[in-house]
């Protein structure tokens, strides 16, 4: 097992280096080319460390309650310890336009890849991806409803997508659960059925959306356009905490691959572990898709490709998938940014992902259920 | 750490699978669960390790109800080797065996007793492919890997579901030797569902015969494996004898055809190996056969023991007339519907004196050397129909 930890650290370090390299190179690319050296200095200048936190009570306006509700707000004070005197234009382009989008892209890619790896192991099915339990289709309904019917869904696109994702995932889980047991085959099938139903709802909303059709389509294809540090602040903590929990259950996931009955005789509390993995993977995926839309293929092919290289041990597979997924999505988004029409990044991931997946299907042993 | 099963009822999807099953497995004992397909053997094991919750009854391991223990606590007491060795992801053999340490490892601990893992792999003969992918192994090799995983679990109770089902004859014996040794030298309580009655009889201290969800019989192999019990549990006709090599009970299934000779009792006179083909044919045909006199240790003697026929034997170079074997043989003959005397045995000194006119006598073999006192002479191939005819027609000799 020490050997496993050493492998996890070594592979994660390699994938981490890859991720940082992709992040920096990506930030040099754009309408205004900026040198790698300037990017590195601007990024370090932008680096903020929390130096203090205070809780203040705000009065939160709630439509049904006159006068509003007192609402605690956590204010974190940041300090930027490193200053390199980068030219202001470059600092603004890198620090407030490119980096937020790149860091959000890395966050989203990491969360899709780690949940994909978890769900592939969970279902013992290499074809599983984070959308399989209805998270993406639920988020799509929420987001498209918020875009096309802003007067009905007043909470905004991202909260609506997040809520839609979790409601869909919970519904799928509840349908598949009987007497405290959730057979994975039932879960898979109820996921497919709920996805189909929600897909119909989304299509209906899009068809009736009038001039809102373009933002709705962009969301559905997945895009990182217009990302701000504010988005990163909301998504990153969810993904980091969720990933940490998933990593803590890596050994259980290994044992679950032997089958649920074997896992039980090897001391895994199967139903509890499945519930927890499903819930955390759904929250992590929901956080990603509510900010970036339904980006396909990252959660399917990244864990696959990583598994081919590092093997099925989740203690290595999960962290390496997360870091590689982040790097992959940032790279794909860089291609999207560099393209004149700036297509949604979901188109790029599908253009790269589908041929790669077909290659896996033909040339590698993609094992059946 | 004894395992006590009391009044166990199990229903699956509304069907009663186990009905009032009782069993007790003591430390250092190897108990075999035998029974026909679909009898509930696997279900019994799955109820014993807590996978299935019974509708009634209890499974106590060292006094605690296994279904009240957490899966982690239960897995530290009971290790299970599953029957189905399907593994779909490419873990190495060593990684799979290390999973046996799961119940002994804390969430953030990296502590693994590598010595236990190494020993488990060495003992089951999988150490030489420790670094290979389990998916690249044969079914039998995977089964041994799963046995190694259970050994790494270091639980005092071990359950095995058909541990030898997909193993070749060499590894069947090696696996059961390991399992036997776990009971003998490590004092573990072991329960194994075993298909092969001969192997079960040879290695187990005790057998539990399960059929139709009930325990038909339980006890030492020799007392349990009788033609009557096996007929009741398996609906099969068998000859029960003793294996000459191991001295264990051996069960030989017989074809289930009704022949002319079924229900006929025949005594076969032995000598050298001449009675063996006759005994085989008659036993297969369902006749109840007694044999004697045979010389101790010769082929006919072993055949009689192998198929479990009553047999009287004499020491080599003994004058037949003086022995108690002679009177025992006379009694067997008097009780039989007929006597079959192989031509080669007919020439033995003293054989003529055993025969009586009251029981029809068949000489079996070629005409050359056939005794004049035989009522009929038949070829070996025709002995079954000739014996069948005896039962229908009263003998001429009376």
XYZ file of C-alpha atoms in Angstrom:
767
model
C 0.000 0.000 0.000
C 2.961 2.276 0.565
C 3.835 1.484 -2.996
C 0.326 2.637 -4.005
C 0.745 5.970 -2.171
C 4.105 6.498 -3.825
C 2.601 5.809 -7.240
C -0.279 8.190 -6.490
C 2.099 10.975 -5.501
C 4.423 10.456 -8.482
C 1.631 10.335 -11.070
C -0.217 13.244 -9.468
C 2.946 15.333 -9.514
C 3.411 14.589 -13.206
C -0.226 15.427 -13.999
C 0.030 18.567 -11.830
C 3.041 19.776 -13.792
C 1.119 19.131 -17.007
C -1.859 21.097 -15.680
C 0.226 24.133 -14.635
C 2.029 24.113 -17.978
C -1.271 24.004 -19.875
C -2.684 26.822 -17.709
C 0.285 29.115 -18.367
C 0.537 28.365 -22.076
C -3.211 28.869 -22.448
C -2.952 32.316 -20.852
C -0.439 33.413 -23.484
C -2.902 32.672 -26.289
C -5.552 35.167 -27.362
C -6.165 38.214 -29.571
C -3.354 39.957 -27.705
C -0.355 37.562 -27.513
C 1.454 37.825 -24.187
C 4.785 36.173 -23.435
C 4.972 33.212 -21.087
C 7.232 35.191 -18.773
C 4.727 38.049 -18.472
C 1.906 35.530 -17.929
C 3.814 33.834 -15.126
C 4.513 37.144 -13.401
C 0.952 38.376 -13.864
C -0.391 35.109 -12.445
C 1.845 35.390 -9.381
C 0.799 39.012 -8.953
C -2.838 37.902 -9.115
C -2.221 35.193 -6.532
C -4.236 36.070 -3.446
C -3.862 34.507 -0.043
C -6.653 34.727 2.489
C -5.440 36.758 5.479
C -8.596 37.068 7.507
C -12.297 36.374 7.615
C -15.237 38.180 9.154
C -18.899 37.334 9.395
C -21.355 40.187 8.911
C -25.148 40.131 8.964
C -26.779 41.333 5.785
C -30.433 41.923 5.217
C -31.343 39.591 2.439
C -34.322 40.541 0.306
C -36.772 37.675 0.066
C -39.797 38.206 -2.193
C -42.421 36.820 0.208
C -41.104 38.270 3.454
C -41.483 42.019 3.812
C -38.395 43.708 5.090
C -36.163 40.765 4.238
C -34.313 38.251 6.334
C -31.063 38.772 8.228
C -28.464 36.675 6.403
C -24.925 35.898 7.563
C -22.236 36.597 5.003
C -18.663 35.393 5.196
C -16.219 38.021 4.035
C -12.693 36.815 3.401
C -9.929 39.357 3.189
C -7.197 38.603 0.639
C -3.705 39.959 0.350
C -1.568 39.782 -2.787
C 1.940 39.294 -1.441
C 3.771 39.146 -4.770
C 4.026 42.175 -7.062
C 6.045 42.044 -10.266
C 5.198 45.330 -11.929
C 3.634 43.762 -15.009
C 2.310 46.339 -17.552
C -1.261 47.165 -16.615
C -2.862 46.042 -19.909
C -1.199 42.660 -19.680
C -2.102 42.371 -15.991
C -5.781 43.122 -16.757
C -5.951 40.754 -19.730
C -4.283 37.895 -17.873
C -5.582 38.586 -14.386
C -9.200 39.463 -14.944
C -10.081 38.052 -18.389
C -8.024 34.974 -19.194
C -7.082 33.478 -15.807
C -10.601 33.308 -14.330
C -11.794 31.461 -17.429
C -8.760 29.162 -17.405
C -8.994 28.367 -13.694
C -12.744 27.757 -13.967
C -12.055 25.517 -16.963
C -9.535 23.532 -14.925
C -12.004 23.275 -12.041
C -14.813 22.085 -14.310
C -12.586 19.634 -16.182
C -11.260 18.204 -12.932
C -14.712 17.731 -11.451
C -16.128 16.088 -14.587
C -13.151 13.743 -14.845
C -13.088 12.707 -11.183
C -16.836 12.080 -11.091
C -16.576 10.168 -14.356
C -13.866 7.962 -12.868
C -15.960 7.394 -9.729
C -19.116 6.525 -11.657
C -17.312 4.197 -14.080
C -16.064 2.256 -11.079
C -19.380 2.538 -9.284
C -21.293 1.055 -12.206
C -18.412 -1.305 -13.088
C -19.044 0.013 -16.548
C -16.439 1.822 -18.628
C -19.248 3.549 -20.560
C -20.526 5.479 -17.537
C -19.989 9.231 -17.281
C -21.217 11.944 -14.905
C -24.417 12.520 -16.880
C -25.540 8.952 -16.337
C -27.560 9.650 -13.195
C -29.369 12.601 -14.743
C -27.173 15.393 -13.363
C -26.451 17.053 -16.711
C -29.997 16.785 -18.052
C -31.389 18.152 -14.780
C -28.955 21.048 -14.917
C -29.944 21.652 -18.524
C -33.631 21.963 -17.631
C -32.808 24.360 -14.801
C -30.451 26.487 -16.872
C -32.594 26.633 -19.996
C -35.672 27.435 -17.909
C -33.781 30.294 -16.254
C -32.564 31.570 -19.638
C -35.864 31.319 -21.518
C -38.303 32.026 -18.678
C -36.421 34.517 -16.489
C -39.704 35.835 -15.102
C -40.665 32.363 -13.837
C -37.272 31.103 -12.675
C -35.967 34.115 -10.801
C -32.926 32.594 -9.105
C -30.491 32.959 -12.019
C -28.977 30.465 -14.438
C -26.301 28.930 -12.218
C -28.403 28.308 -9.093
C -31.217 27.015 -11.312
C -28.839 24.612 -13.057
C -27.349 23.460 -9.738
C -30.801 22.882 -8.252
C -32.012 21.098 -11.391
C -28.982 18.815 -11.362
C -29.425 17.765 -7.739
C -33.197 17.313 -8.046
C -32.719 15.091 -11.117
C -29.993 13.004 -9.472
C -32.033 12.552 -6.311
C -35.103 11.588 -8.329
C -33.149 8.946 -10.256
C -31.754 7.606 -6.981
C -35.161 7.556 -5.286
C -36.796 5.751 -8.222
C -34.072 3.078 -8.224
C -34.078 2.522 -4.461
C -36.238 -0.110 -2.837
C -35.992 -1.246 0.789
C -32.733 0.628 1.236
C -31.042 -1.149 -1.683
C -30.101 0.541 -4.932
C -29.225 -2.008 -7.592
C -26.829 -0.366 -10.055
C -28.621 -1.818 -13.079
C -31.890 -0.226 -11.954
C -30.071 3.035 -11.275
C -28.592 2.995 -14.765
C -31.947 2.358 -16.402
C -33.872 4.907 -14.357
C -31.058 7.384 -15.176
C -31.577 6.758 -18.883
C -35.352 7.162 -18.565
C -35.136 10.390 -16.551
C -32.522 11.792 -18.968
C -34.854 11.126 -21.894
C -37.746 12.809 -20.138
C -35.690 15.847 -19.132
C -34.233 16.041 -22.625
C -37.756 16.396 -23.960
C -38.494 19.194 -21.475
C -35.288 21.003 -22.457
C -36.065 20.669 -26.167
C -39.558 22.025 -25.587
C -38.156 25.038 -23.730
C -35.554 25.675 -26.444
C -38.096 25.395 -29.273
C -40.344 27.937 -27.554
C -37.513 30.224 -26.505
C -37.711 32.753 -29.361
C -34.671 35.020 -29.397
C -33.168 33.423 -26.285
C -32.332 30.352 -28.377
C -28.674 31.288 -28.845
C -27.678 31.609 -25.152
C -29.692 28.468 -24.433
C -27.848 26.539 -27.139
C -24.509 27.891 -25.886
C -25.295 26.671 -22.406
C -26.354 23.266 -23.720
C -23.117 22.850 -25.678
C -21.110 24.010 -22.701
C -19.114 27.221 -22.632
C -16.681 28.991 -20.364
C -17.243 32.346 -22.044
C -17.444 35.299 -19.661
C -16.167 33.478 -16.580
C -15.234 35.692 -13.604
C -13.260 35.128 -10.393
C -16.631 35.187 -8.680
C -17.562 31.922 -10.490
C -14.277 30.317 -9.478
C -14.886 31.276 -5.846
C -18.257 29.540 -5.939
C -17.247 26.398 -7.850
C -13.722 25.649 -6.651
C -14.470 25.001 -2.930
C -17.283 22.575 -3.812
C -15.047 20.689 -6.205
C -12.045 20.615 -3.856
C -14.017 19.419 -0.835
C -16.002 16.916 -2.913
C -12.871 15.528 -4.538
C -11.216 15.163 -1.143
C -14.155 13.079 0.082
C -14.065 10.924 -3.054
C -10.316 10.394 -2.621
C -10.881 9.266 0.959
C -13.105 6.481 -0.399
C -10.675 5.339 -3.116
C -9.944 2.027 -1.383
C -13.651 1.233 -0.982
C -14.102 1.928 -4.681
C -11.341 -0.560 -5.503
C -13.060 -3.216 -3.424
C -16.447 -2.376 -4.967
C -14.996 -3.215 -8.377
C -14.893 -6.834 -7.207
C -18.683 -6.755 -7.047
C -21.060 -5.703 -4.329
C -21.320 -9.095 -2.627
C -17.557 -9.486 -2.483
C -17.229 -5.921 -1.233
C -19.667 -6.697 1.569
C -17.722 -9.788 2.653
C -14.552 -7.669 2.561
C -16.062 -5.273 5.080
C -17.417 -2.460 2.910
C -20.778 -1.053 3.960
C -21.977 -1.264 0.387
C -25.247 0.648 0.508
C -23.877 3.481 2.597
C -20.761 3.811 0.443
C -22.800 3.802 -2.777
C -25.116 6.490 -1.410
C -22.207 8.668 -0.390
C -20.277 8.261 -3.643
C -23.363 8.960 -5.706
C -24.266 12.053 -3.687
C -20.766 13.550 -3.703
C -20.120 12.761 -7.371
C -23.474 14.358 -8.229
C -22.738 17.530 -6.239
C -19.277 17.842 -7.792
C -20.683 17.363 -11.300
C -23.548 19.748 -10.594
C -21.094 22.442 -9.495
C -19.203 22.015 -12.749
C -22.125 21.963 -15.162
C -23.953 24.859 -13.517
C -21.001 27.144 -14.367
C -19.914 25.714 -17.671
C -22.955 23.998 -19.092
C -23.273 20.421 -20.246
C -19.747 19.739 -21.494
C -19.646 16.206 -22.824
C -16.950 13.580 -23.179
C -14.510 14.935 -20.548
C -15.995 12.669 -17.868
C -16.002 9.717 -20.222
C -12.674 9.768 -22.012
C -10.305 11.330 -19.479
C -10.746 8.595 -16.822
C -10.526 6.049 -19.612
C -7.298 7.351 -21.006
C -5.822 7.751 -17.519
C -6.851 4.198 -16.585
C -5.019 2.874 -19.635
C -1.848 4.515 -18.352
C -1.990 4.176 -14.549
C -4.300 1.169 -14.107
C -7.584 0.820 -12.234
C -6.388 1.617 -8.674
C -8.614 4.524 -7.605
C -5.971 5.857 -5.222
C -3.947 6.762 -8.319
C -6.736 7.030 -10.875
C -8.827 9.677 -9.083
C -6.220 12.407 -8.467
C -4.552 11.868 -11.852
C -7.926 11.947 -13.649
C -8.858 15.198 -11.905
C -5.606 16.945 -12.854
C -5.609 15.560 -16.395
C -9.284 16.468 -16.842
C -8.490 20.034 -15.837
C -5.616 20.217 -18.309
C -7.725 18.659 -21.084
C -10.626 21.078 -20.702
C -8.327 24.122 -20.523
C -6.582 22.946 -23.693
C -9.904 22.431 -25.461
C -11.151 25.823 -24.305
C -7.959 27.449 -25.556
C -8.724 26.027 -28.993
C -12.251 27.428 -28.678
C -10.946 30.871 -27.656
C -8.433 30.917 -30.487
C -11.086 30.093 -33.082
C -12.568 33.155 -34.786
C -16.221 32.251 -34.112
C -15.441 31.088 -30.562
C -17.616 27.967 -30.593
C -18.808 26.471 -27.276
C -16.034 24.377 -25.737
C -18.398 21.375 -25.663
C -18.104 21.226 -29.437
C -14.316 21.054 -29.202
C -14.324 18.342 -26.506
C -16.761 16.312 -28.585
C -14.705 16.802 -31.749
C -11.598 15.530 -29.958
C -13.407 13.127 -27.658
C -15.567 11.186 -30.082
C -12.761 10.091 -32.437
C -10.581 9.255 -29.451
C -13.357 7.213 -27.940
C -13.918 5.360 -31.212
C -10.205 4.624 -31.256
C -10.481 3.159 -27.756
C -13.484 1.136 -28.845
C -11.710 -0.353 -31.842
C -8.130 -0.682 -30.714
C -8.245 -1.078 -26.974
C -10.159 -3.544 -24.963
C -13.125 -1.602 -23.712
C -14.612 -4.229 -21.497
C -18.288 -4.891 -21.401
C -20.329 -4.743 -18.196
C -14.785 -19.036 17.050
C -17.671 -21.342 16.412
C -20.407 -20.713 13.895
C -23.890 -21.728 14.987
C -26.829 -21.773 12.620
C -30.193 -22.203 14.285
C -33.602 -22.584 12.672
C -32.612 -20.650 9.585
C -35.377 -19.804 7.115
C -34.553 -17.813 3.983
C -37.005 -16.537 1.425
C -35.903 -14.873 -1.781
C -38.511 -13.154 -3.937
C -41.266 -14.964 -2.073
C -39.762 -18.437 -2.579
C -38.628 -20.445 0.411
C -34.985 -21.325 -0.253
C -33.927 -22.583 3.182
C -36.240 -24.215 5.656
C -35.298 -24.638 9.312
C -31.585 -25.245 8.761
C -29.438 -26.083 11.760
C -25.674 -26.485 11.692
C -22.764 -25.997 14.034
C -19.162 -25.589 12.951
C -16.471 -25.841 15.582
C -12.923 -24.477 15.461
C -10.562 -26.747 13.614
C -13.379 -28.466 11.787
C -13.944 -28.611 8.062
C -17.605 -29.051 7.275
C -18.725 -29.834 3.745
C -22.107 -28.742 2.467
C -23.215 -31.150 -0.235
C -26.421 -31.411 -2.165
C -27.889 -31.281 -5.644
C -27.912 -28.144 -7.807
C -30.346 -25.557 -6.516
C -30.557 -27.180 -3.097
C -29.668 -23.929 -1.332
C -25.955 -24.532 -0.622
C -24.845 -21.107 -1.847
C -27.801 -19.457 -0.141
C -26.799 -21.108 3.134
C -23.262 -19.717 2.824
C -24.606 -16.280 1.911
C -26.849 -16.306 4.959
C -23.895 -17.419 7.108
C -21.735 -14.452 6.110
C -24.546 -11.927 6.436
C -25.138 -11.214 2.741
C -28.707 -12.459 2.979
C -30.950 -11.604 5.884
C -32.945 -14.653 6.952
C -36.697 -14.473 7.535
C -36.234 -16.500 10.711
C -33.436 -18.052 12.707
C -29.983 -16.867 13.664
C -26.373 -17.222 12.612
C -24.110 -16.749 15.611
C -20.383 -16.263 15.196
C -18.642 -16.533 18.552
C -21.988 -15.748 20.142
C -22.823 -12.612 18.118
C -25.566 -12.487 15.525
C -23.768 -11.984 12.236
C -26.653 -9.918 10.879
C -26.342 -7.448 13.760
C -22.626 -6.894 13.158
C -21.403 -4.153 10.833
C -19.997 -5.464 7.567
C -16.530 -4.427 8.724
C -16.850 -6.317 12.018
C -18.376 -9.357 10.295
C -15.605 -9.433 7.700
C -12.958 -9.567 10.415
C -14.577 -12.784 11.673
C -15.763 -14.434 8.473
C -13.913 -14.563 5.154
C -15.692 -15.819 2.053
C -14.343 -17.262 -1.163
C -17.038 -16.615 -3.756
C -17.888 -19.087 -6.471
C -18.013 -16.609 -9.302
C -14.548 -15.261 -9.928
C -15.440 -12.470 -12.319
C -13.125 -9.472 -12.223
C -13.679 -6.759 -14.783
C -10.894 -4.248 -14.135
C -7.195 -4.908 -14.543
C -5.896 -5.102 -10.992
C -2.746 -7.080 -10.396
C -2.980 -10.311 -8.444
C -1.189 -8.670 -5.552
C -3.655 -5.748 -5.489
C -6.574 -8.177 -5.381
C -5.033 -10.145 -2.516
C -4.319 -6.877 -0.668
C -8.041 -6.117 -0.784
C -8.366 -8.895 1.786
C -6.663 -6.501 4.206
C -9.440 -3.934 3.776
C -11.275 -4.766 7.015
C -8.013 -4.335 8.952
C -7.054 -0.951 7.514
C -8.275 2.411 8.750
C -9.491 5.015 6.260
C -6.342 7.085 6.102
C -3.944 4.348 7.167
C -1.471 2.864 4.743
C -0.668 0.028 7.132
C -0.867 -3.308 5.430
C 0.482 -6.492 6.832
C 2.528 -7.339 3.762
C 3.730 -10.542 5.415
C 0.142 -11.834 5.595
C -0.358 -11.006 1.917
C 2.902 -12.719 0.926
C 2.067 -15.821 2.962
C -1.427 -16.018 1.507
C -0.072 -15.844 -2.035
C 2.653 -18.399 -1.377
C 0.257 -20.825 0.232
C -2.200 -20.800 -2.646
C 0.516 -20.948 -5.304
C -0.261 -17.581 -6.868
C 2.928 -15.793 -5.782
C 4.611 -16.453 -9.124
C 2.057 -14.312 -10.930
C 1.696 -11.608 -8.281
C 2.370 -8.832 -10.799
C 0.070 -10.133 -13.534
C -3.392 -8.722 -14.280
C -6.151 -10.865 -12.818
C -8.075 -10.501 -16.065
C -5.282 -12.391 -17.842
C -5.556 -15.443 -15.568
C -7.548 -18.584 -16.193
C -10.707 -19.243 -14.166
C -8.891 -21.721 -11.939
C -6.024 -19.323 -11.263
C -8.490 -16.559 -10.404
C -10.230 -18.898 -7.984
C -6.929 -19.451 -6.184
C -6.329 -15.679 -6.111
C -9.682 -15.282 -4.353
C -8.679 -17.981 -1.861
C -5.482 -15.998 -1.237
C -7.574 -12.848 -0.718
C -9.670 -14.678 1.889
C -6.510 -15.923 3.641
C -5.160 -12.364 3.756
C -8.398 -11.433 5.511
C -7.136 -13.563 8.434
C -10.622 -14.350 9.706
C -11.134 -17.278 12.076
C -14.118 -18.523 10.056
C -13.749 -19.319 6.370
C -16.607 -20.007 3.956
C -15.907 -21.411 0.500
C -18.480 -21.697 -2.256
C -17.383 -24.470 -4.629
C -13.669 -23.775 -4.171
C -12.679 -26.530 -6.587
C -15.344 -26.056 -9.243
C -13.096 -24.795 -12.023
C -9.819 -26.352 -10.911
C -7.890 -29.172 -12.542
C -7.356 -32.351 -10.557
C -3.962 -31.242 -9.261
C -5.214 -27.895 -7.969
C -8.408 -29.402 -6.555
C -6.269 -31.479 -4.233
C -3.820 -28.660 -3.512
C -6.619 -26.249 -2.677
C -8.343 -28.720 -0.394
C -5.033 -29.576 1.274
C -4.623 -25.854 2.051
C -8.173 -25.664 3.350
C -7.676 -28.826 5.429
C -4.474 -27.354 6.859
C -6.270 -24.117 7.793
C -8.577 -26.180 9.972
C -5.871 -28.461 11.363
C -2.927 -26.161 12.047
C -4.652 -22.793 12.450
C -7.773 -24.024 14.147
C -10.090 -22.151 11.812
C -13.708 -23.166 11.372
C -14.214 -23.889 7.689
C -17.390 -24.476 5.704
C -17.147 -25.484 2.059
C -19.912 -26.147 -0.419
C -18.442 -28.967 -2.482
C -19.907 -30.574 -5.559
C -17.675 -33.612 -5.673
C -18.845 -36.108 -3.059
C -15.592 -38.077 -3.135
C -13.520 -34.952 -2.410
C -16.009 -33.849 0.236
C -15.823 -37.240 1.934
C -12.060 -37.303 1.751
C -11.357 -33.882 3.250
C -14.283 -32.981 5.491
C -14.738 -33.903 9.123
C -18.443 -33.647 8.716
C -20.912 -33.379 5.878
C -24.227 -31.548 5.812
C -26.505 -32.888 3.101
C -28.816 -30.116 1.910
C -31.639 -30.838 -0.488
C -34.719 -28.802 -1.206
C -33.649 -26.204 1.350
C -33.563 -28.669 4.216
C -30.808 -30.525 5.987
C -31.322 -34.171 5.035
C -28.564 -35.576 7.134
C -25.418 -34.412 8.880
C -22.475 -36.179 10.397
C -19.279 -38.009 9.554
C -18.931 -38.714 5.813
C -19.151 -42.497 6.259
C -22.387 -42.276 8.201
C -23.964 -39.695 5.876
C -22.969 -40.943 2.442
C -25.182 -44.003 2.158
C -26.981 -45.080 -1.012
C -30.303 -44.349 0.690
C -29.418 -40.787 1.799
C -27.950 -39.987 -1.598
C -30.976 -41.388 -3.370
C -33.244 -39.249 -1.173
C -31.176 -36.061 -1.590
C -29.917 -36.335 -5.153
C -32.465 -38.722 -6.650
C -29.491 -40.679 -7.930
C -28.507 -44.320 -7.779
C -24.987 -44.795 -6.494
C -22.624 -47.435 -5.268
C -20.841 -46.428 -2.080
C -17.477 -48.018 -1.433
C -14.023 -47.310 -0.140
C -11.292 -45.720 -2.181
C -8.341 -48.156 -2.124
C -5.804 -45.318 -2.325
C -7.111 -42.977 0.376
C -9.385 -45.197 2.440
C -12.086 -42.517 2.159
C -15.692 -43.133 1.274
C -16.180 -43.121 -2.456
C -19.435 -42.643 -4.272
C -19.913 -44.015 -7.769
C -22.981 -42.773 -9.604
C -24.745 -45.437 -11.610
C -26.887 -45.032 -14.701
C -30.493 -44.666 -13.791
C -31.871 -47.317 -16.103
C -34.057 -50.110 -14.938
C -32.692 -53.391 -16.156
C -33.848 -56.963 -16.057
C -31.482 -57.595 -13.181
C -32.643 -54.709 -10.991
C -33.962 -55.918 -7.626
C -32.329 -59.308 -8.088
C -29.836 -60.468 -5.545
C -26.813 -62.304 -6.861
C -23.769 -63.805 -5.230
C -20.586 -63.742 -7.285
C -17.779 -66.147 -6.503
C -14.424 -64.439 -6.787
C -10.903 -65.417 -7.582
C -8.060 -63.277 -8.913
C -9.688 -60.758 -11.205
C -12.295 -63.026 -12.779
C -15.268 -61.714 -10.771
C -14.536 -58.014 -11.448
C -16.266 -57.675 -14.866
C -19.251 -59.657 -13.601
C -19.605 -57.555 -10.433
C -19.322 -54.296 -12.400
C -22.047 -55.312 -14.835
C -24.413 -56.527 -12.159
C -23.915 -53.494 -9.880
C -24.460 -51.112 -12.779
C -27.607 -52.970 -13.667
C -28.970 -52.442 -10.173
C -28.686 -55.960 -8.833
C -27.757 -56.305 -5.192
C -24.504 -58.151 -5.295
C -22.491 -60.005 -2.689
C -19.013 -61.307 -3.401
C -16.907 -64.057 -1.953
C -14.735 -65.742 -1.246
C -11.986 -63.501 -2.563
C -8.321 -63.476 -1.626
C -7.419 -60.427 0.410
C -5.877 -57.678 -1.672
C -6.529 -59.152 -5.087
C -8.414 -57.312 -7.814
C -11.794 -58.808 -7.019
C -11.431 -57.795 -3.386
C -10.669 -54.188 -4.320
C -13.540 -54.081 -6.772
C -15.960 -55.252 -4.111
C -14.692 -52.620 -1.678
C -14.774 -49.914 -4.343
C -18.423 -50.510 -5.178
C -19.377 -51.230 -1.585
C -20.612 -54.830 -2.008
C -20.715 -57.128 1.015
C -17.634 -59.250 0.571
C -16.043 -62.197 2.354
C -12.341 -62.588 1.996
C -9.732 -65.132 2.988
C -6.048 -64.710 3.600
C -3.805 -65.821 0.753
C -2.890 -69.548 0.684
C -5.701 -70.577 3.043
C -7.657 -73.799 2.566
C -11.150 -72.556 1.896
C -12.963 -75.423 3.537
C -11.633 -74.591 7.011
C -12.497 -70.906 7.114
C -15.424 -69.017 8.545
C -15.447 -67.339 5.124
C -16.829 -70.549 3.713
C -19.830 -70.541 6.002
C -20.359 -66.812 5.466
C -20.325 -67.389 1.728
C -22.816 -70.270 2.078
C -25.129 -67.923 3.965
C -24.810 -65.250 1.250
C -25.550 -67.835 -1.428
C -28.566 -69.171 0.420
C -29.985 -65.653 0.591
C -29.411 -64.908 -3.100
C -31.612 -65.462 -6.132
C -28.670 -66.928 -7.987
C -24.937 -67.534 -7.998
C -22.575 -66.440 -10.730
C -19.316 -68.366 -10.934
C -16.672 -67.108 -13.357
C -15.171 -70.052 -15.167
C -11.715 -69.191 -13.876
C -12.969 -69.184 -10.280
C -14.843 -72.450 -10.664
C -11.591 -74.347 -10.731
C -10.502 -73.036 -7.328
C -10.284 -75.794 -4.759
C -13.282 -75.818 -2.444
C -15.554 -73.701 -4.599
C -17.733 -76.651 -5.597
C -18.416 -77.362 -1.946
C -19.891 -73.873 -1.384
C -22.618 -74.286 -3.956
C -26.012 -75.732 -3.308
C -28.683 -77.152 -5.571
C -31.222 -74.873 -3.921
C -29.873 -71.784 -5.688
C -29.457 -71.711 -9.503
C -25.839 -71.485 -10.619
C -24.561 -69.635 -13.672
C -21.123 -70.296 -15.036
C -19.809 -67.141 -16.653
C -17.237 -67.237 -19.420
C -16.129 -69.440 -22.352
C -17.311 -72.979 -22.862
C -13.756 -74.231 -22.454
C -13.302 -75.145 -18.824
C -16.952 -74.713 -17.907
C -17.885 -76.918 -14.974
C -20.436 -79.627 -15.642
C -22.360 -78.789 -12.455
C -23.461 -75.321 -13.611
C -27.121 -74.946 -14.472
C -26.275 -72.647 -17.406
C -23.265 -71.236 -19.126
C -23.454 -67.575 -20.209
C -20.987 -65.167 -21.750
C -19.879 -62.265 -19.536
C -21.749 -59.770 -21.721
C -24.984 -61.693 -21.233
C -24.788 -62.034 -17.456
C -27.262 -59.237 -16.735
C -30.081 -60.685 -18.821
C -29.339 -64.183 -17.529
C -29.622 -62.961 -13.957
C -32.825 -61.121 -14.851
C -34.246 -64.379 -16.142
C -33.464 -66.054 -12.810
C -35.780 -63.738 -10.981
C -38.702 -64.570 -13.286
C -38.432 -68.346 -13.508
C -38.236 -70.684 -10.546
C -35.015 -72.592 -10.633
C -34.901 -76.092 -12.091
C -32.922 -77.403 -9.195
C -35.759 -77.307 -6.683
